[in-house]
């Protein structure tokens, strides 16, 4: 059996009794960083052989782990923090184990994305986890465009030195939505900054971002026109544009939602700017 085990994301108490038991019972632990893992295991007085499993040896090591599991060895897999496989090694091993019909299971526990989402106060009904956004602004904006109209909270991991540029691109592509930046979760100096993307960007432009961050952004919400008179329709078009739609997209969407033809909406919005 292969056990993918969640480990703490900062607070060493955030590990389950089951994970501790399995870590002390297995023949071998495959860890993203063996030195980090040794510190964790020493803390719980667990002494077990360790091998590395990181992004540079994942393919070869996966084959080896499957071989050991087929020989009857019990193997636990841990990453540096949180759930293996979530922006961490482990996913490829799970896929390979399933394909090779090797028994694999997950021992749940700490995860920064879900902790940040619940703490943000934004809707947890539906969410999209985007991992780390691309480093280059043009690619980052493309990735954000693709989720602009998702009616789900958006969750991203971000490094402190890219936080402000990521927030700036988010506001440009998604509109100035409600959001939260949660840092150093589960640690005693955990902090969550809430507000619009613009407000959070302004905060971190004067206070240097430090530590590990999760960014959570409100999902897309269609503003339903209250009526079909000119004021309602113009307001609905402007709301859509404010959320990042082009004028053409906004007219199309408002026409669909209001029951008016595109031309009727177009006529009412004629003198609105093409760009906000
Ligand atoms: N596997 C982990 C999980 O389940 O959350 C994520 C690993 S990923 C390589 C590391 C990123 O997760 C960090 O750069 C940060 O964005 C986020 N992260 C991890 N721990 C965090 C914490 N305590 N507070 C805020 N974000 C955290």
XYZ file of C-alpha atoms and ligand atoms in Angstrom:
303
model
C 0.000 0.000 0.000
C 1.104 3.545 -0.735
C -0.159 6.227 1.658
C -0.140 9.868 0.494
C -0.056 11.712 3.825
C -0.863 15.355 4.543
C 1.592 17.133 6.828
C 1.335 20.554 8.571
C 1.502 23.834 6.616
C 3.138 25.708 9.501
C 1.717 24.546 12.784
C 3.185 21.212 13.841
C -0.004 20.303 15.698
C -1.856 20.091 12.371
C -1.140 16.444 11.678
C -3.668 13.691 12.192
C -3.303 10.785 14.597
C -3.700 8.466 11.608
C -0.844 10.096 9.694
C 1.414 9.783 12.761
C 0.507 6.116 13.152
C 1.056 5.303 9.478
C 4.371 7.204 9.388
C 5.608 5.120 12.306
C 4.363 1.813 10.848
C 5.528 1.992 7.207
C 8.762 0.487 5.860
C 9.749 3.671 4.078
C 8.816 7.343 3.738
C 9.285 9.087 0.379
C 9.657 12.807 1.073
C 9.976 15.915 -1.095
C 12.916 17.107 1.018
C 14.448 14.447 3.232
C 16.123 16.973 5.581
C 12.844 18.787 6.181
C 11.070 15.438 6.626
C 13.689 14.253 9.115
C 13.007 17.369 11.229
C 9.266 16.664 11.158
C 9.693 12.969 11.964
C 12.203 13.675 14.753
C 9.678 16.061 16.292
C 7.263 13.130 16.629
C 10.068 10.699 17.522
C 9.447 8.629 14.410
C 12.497 6.811 13.051
C 11.943 5.383 9.590
C 14.102 5.118 6.437
C 13.649 8.081 4.051
C 14.057 8.460 0.288
C 13.554 11.590 -1.786
C 10.642 12.199 -4.160
C 10.819 15.627 -5.739
C 10.019 17.250 -9.073
C 13.440 16.362 -10.517
C 13.319 12.620 -9.782
C 9.548 12.077 -9.721
C 9.404 9.956 -12.891
C 12.221 7.544 -11.968
C 11.346 7.415 -8.286
C 7.688 6.697 -9.089
C 8.730 3.502 -10.910
C 10.886 2.466 -7.944
C 8.135 3.147 -5.415
C 5.645 1.117 -7.456
C 8.203 -1.725 -7.569
C 8.695 -1.628 -3.786
C 4.939 -1.538 -3.239
C 4.514 -4.554 -5.550
C 7.067 -6.423 -3.353
C 4.744 -5.835 -0.409
C 6.439 -2.807 1.178
C 4.305 -0.193 2.925
C 5.282 3.275 1.747
C 4.201 6.705 2.969
C 4.643 9.776 0.772
C 4.869 13.290 2.202
C 5.641 16.684 0.682
C 7.230 19.685 2.390
C 3.842 20.925 3.557
C 0.152 20.111 3.247
C -1.348 17.659 0.795
C 1.020 15.821 -1.536
C -0.061 16.360 -5.143
C -1.411 19.869 -4.510
C 1.251 22.091 -6.149
C 3.642 19.433 -4.836
C 4.910 16.014 -5.972
C 2.498 13.120 -5.530
C -0.021 13.494 -8.362
C 2.100 11.625 -10.866
C 2.632 8.788 -8.387
C -1.129 8.528 -7.764
C -1.804 8.336 -11.515
C 0.926 5.735 -12.061
C -0.252 3.641 -9.100
C -3.818 3.669 -10.435
C -2.599 2.658 -13.883
C -0.463 -0.155 -12.428
C -3.301 -1.227 -10.105
C -1.122 -0.703 -7.030
C -3.147 0.131 -3.917
C -2.891 3.769 -2.958
C -4.805 5.874 -0.474
C -4.765 9.454 0.817
C -4.626 10.455 4.465
C -6.182 13.936 4.481
C -5.101 16.928 6.518
C -3.764 20.467 6.237
C -3.987 22.320 2.929
C -3.302 26.027 2.386
C -5.832 26.553 -0.439
C -8.873 25.311 1.463
C -7.776 26.927 4.726
C -7.392 30.276 2.930
C -10.726 29.906 1.124
C -12.740 29.291 4.286
C -10.898 32.057 6.146
C -11.472 34.563 3.324
C -15.209 34.756 3.982
C -15.834 34.527 0.222
C -18.223 31.922 -1.141
C -17.165 28.322 -0.543
C -20.095 26.941 -2.588
C -17.946 26.539 -5.683
C -14.267 27.256 -6.185
C -11.469 26.994 -8.730
C -7.925 26.253 -7.562
C -5.337 27.591 -10.016
C -2.129 26.670 -8.159
C 0.680 29.107 -9.021
C -0.075 31.591 -11.832
C 2.550 31.935 -14.606
C 5.446 34.249 -13.701
C 5.235 36.387 -16.853
C 2.517 39.025 -16.845
C 1.264 38.263 -20.388
C 0.846 34.551 -19.617
C -0.591 35.321 -16.210
C -3.220 37.586 -17.775
C -4.089 34.852 -20.298
C -4.589 32.353 -17.470
C -6.824 34.856 -15.672
C -8.837 35.605 -18.856
C -9.690 31.914 -19.032
C -11.397 32.013 -15.609
C -12.843 35.530 -15.761
C -16.459 34.408 -16.101
C -16.320 31.436 -13.719
C -19.018 31.699 -11.068
C -16.671 30.260 -8.462
C -14.195 31.694 -5.950
C -10.684 31.661 -7.409
C -7.762 30.406 -5.300
C -4.071 30.904 -6.139
C -0.753 30.300 -4.411
C 1.740 33.138 -4.758
C 5.304 33.955 -3.761
C 5.699 37.182 -1.744
C 7.904 38.900 -4.365
C 5.249 38.381 -7.067
C 2.215 39.195 -4.904
C 1.738 42.828 -5.962
C 2.190 42.158 -9.684
C -0.212 39.201 -9.499
C -2.830 41.292 -7.664
C -2.401 44.099 -10.202
C -2.967 41.719 -13.136
C -5.957 40.189 -11.365
C -7.607 43.606 -10.968
C -6.876 44.434 -14.618
C -8.365 41.211 -15.986
C -11.055 40.303 -13.442
C -12.150 43.795 -12.381
C -11.841 45.221 -8.879
C -13.500 42.259 -7.153
C -13.616 41.417 -3.459
C -10.645 39.295 -2.466
C -8.401 38.184 0.386
C -4.684 37.575 0.777
C -4.029 35.065 3.551
C -0.447 34.793 4.760
C 1.401 32.411 7.046
C -1.708 30.343 7.733
C -1.780 28.294 10.936
C 1.293 30.129 12.306
C 0.917 32.466 15.273
C 1.428 35.524 13.027
C -1.175 34.364 10.486
C -2.826 37.373 8.829
C -5.611 37.873 6.300
C -6.031 41.125 4.384
C -9.520 41.480 2.931
C -10.943 44.093 0.558
C -11.104 44.740 -3.156
C -8.117 43.687 -5.258
C -7.194 47.378 -5.518
C -7.328 47.866 -1.745
C -5.195 44.785 -1.080
C -2.669 45.884 -3.727
C -2.478 49.328 -2.084
C -1.869 47.676 1.313
C 1.021 45.582 0.011
C 2.487 48.468 -1.951
C 3.277 50.144 1.374
C 3.760 47.021 3.553
C 6.254 44.607 1.988
C 4.642 41.155 1.573
C 6.448 38.515 3.638
C 5.888 34.789 4.007
C 3.645 32.352 2.178
C 0.437 33.565 0.564
C -2.869 32.282 -0.708
C -4.958 34.711 -2.762
C -8.707 34.199 -2.932
C -10.828 36.221 -5.354
C -14.599 36.456 -5.573
C -16.136 34.622 -8.517
C -17.870 36.276 -11.429
C -21.361 37.533 -10.638
C -23.797 38.545 -13.306
C -25.610 41.691 -12.361
C -29.235 41.070 -13.223
C -30.867 44.175 -14.688
C -33.673 45.262 -12.365
C -35.796 46.406 -15.290
C -35.500 47.149 -18.965
C -35.622 50.931 -18.954
C -32.623 52.839 -20.206
C -31.097 53.468 -16.739
C -31.274 49.776 -15.717
C -29.792 48.585 -18.973
C -26.983 51.134 -19.003
C -26.117 50.287 -15.388
C -26.049 46.544 -16.200
C -23.745 47.130 -19.204
C -21.408 49.268 -17.094
C -21.363 46.645 -14.297
C -20.333 43.957 -16.772
C -17.608 46.198 -18.203
C -16.452 47.013 -14.684
C -16.079 43.262 -14.101
C -13.773 43.109 -17.129
C -16.082 42.450 -20.120
C -15.623 44.357 -23.375
C -18.549 46.604 -24.347
C -19.567 44.094 -27.047
C -19.533 41.173 -24.567
C -21.465 43.262 -22.028
C -24.188 44.138 -24.564
C -24.555 40.506 -25.577
C -24.795 39.323 -21.973
C -27.271 42.040 -20.919
C -29.425 41.304 -23.980
C -29.556 37.622 -23.053
C -30.426 38.349 -19.441
C -32.939 41.135 -20.025
C -34.789 39.549 -22.918
C -34.120 42.597 -25.115
C -32.489 42.232 -28.520
C -28.792 43.045 -28.843
C -29.717 46.037 -30.974
C -32.104 47.407 -28.331
C -29.371 47.156 -25.665
C -26.841 48.623 -28.107
C -29.090 51.648 -28.744
C -29.549 52.307 -24.992
C -25.779 51.975 -24.407
C -24.801 53.895 -27.542
C -22.947 56.747 -25.867
C -21.220 54.623 -23.212
C -17.431 54.446 -23.648
C -15.975 51.340 -25.332
C -13.424 51.069 -22.516
C -13.718 51.886 -18.827
N 0.906 21.065 -0.782
C 0.655 22.346 -0.185
C -0.798 22.447 0.252
O -1.471 21.427 0.346
O -1.267 23.542 0.541
C 1.077 23.477 -1.094
C 2.509 23.447 -1.484
S 3.001 24.747 -2.543
C 4.589 24.208 -3.088
C 3.481 26.008 -1.443
C 2.583 27.227 -1.525
O 1.391 27.005 -0.789
C 3.207 28.471 -0.928
O 4.021 29.146 -1.864
C 1.996 29.282 -0.550
O 1.467 29.947 -1.668
C 1.017 28.171 -0.113
N 1.171 27.943 1.322
C 1.748 26.892 1.927
N 1.701 27.033 3.266
C 1.080 28.200 3.503
C 0.729 28.921 4.678
N 1.025 28.456 5.892
N 0.070 30.094 4.545
C -0.229 30.586 3.327
N 0.088 29.948 2.186
C 0.725 28.781 2.267
